Amino acid sequence: SMSEFQARLHAIMDPVRQTQRPLRIDESGKKPVVVLDAALYDQLIERLEILEAIRAADEDIINGRVVSQEEARQQVLRQLDR
């Protein structure tokens, strides 16, 4: 029943909310799933985006896709004038 489902769901979600720690659920023969607090999920996504930006910047530096500080300033000013 729906009330049974909600009770089971709360039994899973309440500890996750209280501890702020992810809960990994394994089911035999299937890929596991992870339940985590939305705030923690948002933090993880933000960190991942920052790390990806750093990786992309490192790649740009390695491949010589760089400009001087003055050139970057001029590019920004041109964009602001539009």
Tab-separated table of C-alpha atoms in Angstrom:
chain	number	residue	atom	x	y	z
A	1	SER	CA	0.000	0.000	0.000
A	2	MET	CA	1.019	3.620	-0.381
A	3	SER	CA	1.237	4.176	3.381
A	4	GLU	CA	3.538	1.154	3.684
A	5	PHE	CA	5.723	2.517	0.900
A	6	GLN	CA	5.922	5.943	2.563
A	7	ALA	CA	6.825	4.375	5.918
A	8	ARG	CA	9.647	2.401	4.307
A	9	LEU	CA	10.817	5.459	2.428
A	10	HIS	CA	10.933	7.502	5.652
A	11	ALA	CA	12.888	4.706	7.324
A	12	ILE	CA	15.533	5.154	4.621
A	13	MET	CA	15.441	8.934	4.263
A	14	ASP	CA	15.373	9.981	7.927
A	15	PRO	CA	18.831	8.570	8.821
A	16	VAL	CA	20.286	10.081	5.634
A	17	ARG	CA	18.931	13.504	6.595
A	18	GLN	CA	20.088	13.184	10.207
A	19	THR	CA	23.613	11.968	9.488
A	20	GLN	CA	24.143	13.894	6.220
A	21	ARG	CA	25.855	10.735	4.966
A	22	PRO	CA	25.005	8.863	1.768
A	23	LEU	CA	23.342	5.484	1.989
A	24	ARG	CA	24.305	2.853	-0.587
A	25	ILE	CA	21.602	0.312	-1.346
A	26	ASP	CA	22.720	-2.924	-2.977
A	27	GLU	CA	20.302	-5.374	-4.517
A	28	SER	CA	21.598	-8.742	-5.608
A	29	GLY	CA	22.377	-8.805	-9.321
A	30	LYS	CA	21.547	-5.132	-9.881
A	31	LYS	CA	23.537	-1.924	-9.879
A	32	PRO	CA	23.538	-0.236	-6.478
A	33	VAL	CA	21.862	3.110	-5.870
A	34	VAL	CA	22.864	5.872	-3.481
A	35	VAL	CA	20.463	7.993	-1.461
A	36	LEU	CA	21.855	11.289	-0.222
A	37	ASP	CA	20.689	14.554	1.217
A	38	ALA	CA	19.913	17.180	-1.439
A	39	ALA	CA	22.290	19.723	0.129
A	40	LEU	CA	25.128	17.207	-0.010
A	41	TYR	CA	24.245	16.398	-3.616
A	42	ASP	CA	24.373	20.106	-4.497
A	43	GLN	CA	27.790	20.420	-2.795
A	44	LEU	CA	29.143	17.438	-4.715
A	45	ILE	CA	27.897	18.801	-8.039
A	46	GLU	CA	29.428	22.215	-7.300
A	47	ARG	CA	32.783	20.620	-6.432
A	48	LEU	CA	32.661	18.503	-9.571
A	49	GLU	CA	31.990	21.581	-11.713
A	50	ILE	CA	34.917	23.427	-10.102
A	51	LEU	CA	37.254	20.481	-10.643
A	52	GLU	CA	36.137	20.208	-14.273
A	53	ALA	CA	36.828	23.923	-14.793
A	54	ILE	CA	40.310	23.497	-13.298
A	55	ARG	CA	40.970	20.479	-15.530
A	56	ALA	CA	39.838	22.423	-18.609
A	57	ALA	CA	42.032	25.397	-17.617
A	58	ASP	CA	45.045	23.108	-17.160
A	59	GLU	CA	44.405	21.640	-20.596
A	60	ASP	CA	44.202	25.137	-22.097
A	61	ILE	CA	47.529	26.069	-20.486
A	62	ILE	CA	49.213	22.880	-21.692
A	63	ASN	CA	47.945	23.497	-25.242
A	64	GLY	CA	48.976	27.159	-25.263
A	65	ARG	CA	45.431	28.529	-25.291
A	66	VAL	CA	46.279	31.477	-23.063
A	67	VAL	CA	46.206	35.266	-23.321
A	68	SER	CA	47.963	37.972	-21.351
A	69	GLN	CA	46.197	39.675	-18.484
A	70	GLU	CA	45.925	42.871	-20.527
A	71	GLU	CA	44.433	41.042	-23.506
A	72	ALA	CA	41.904	39.323	-21.222
A	73	ARG	CA	40.993	42.703	-19.733
A	74	GLN	CA	40.441	44.175	-23.173
A	75	GLN	CA	38.252	41.216	-24.179
A	76	VAL	CA	36.090	41.685	-21.092
A	77	LEU	CA	35.754	45.411	-21.701
A	78	ARG	CA	34.713	44.770	-25.326
A	79	GLN	CA	32.077	42.321	-24.107
A	80	LEU	CA	30.741	44.868	-21.611
A	81	ASP	CA	30.447	47.514	-24.332
A	82	ARG	CA	28.043	45.371	-26.348
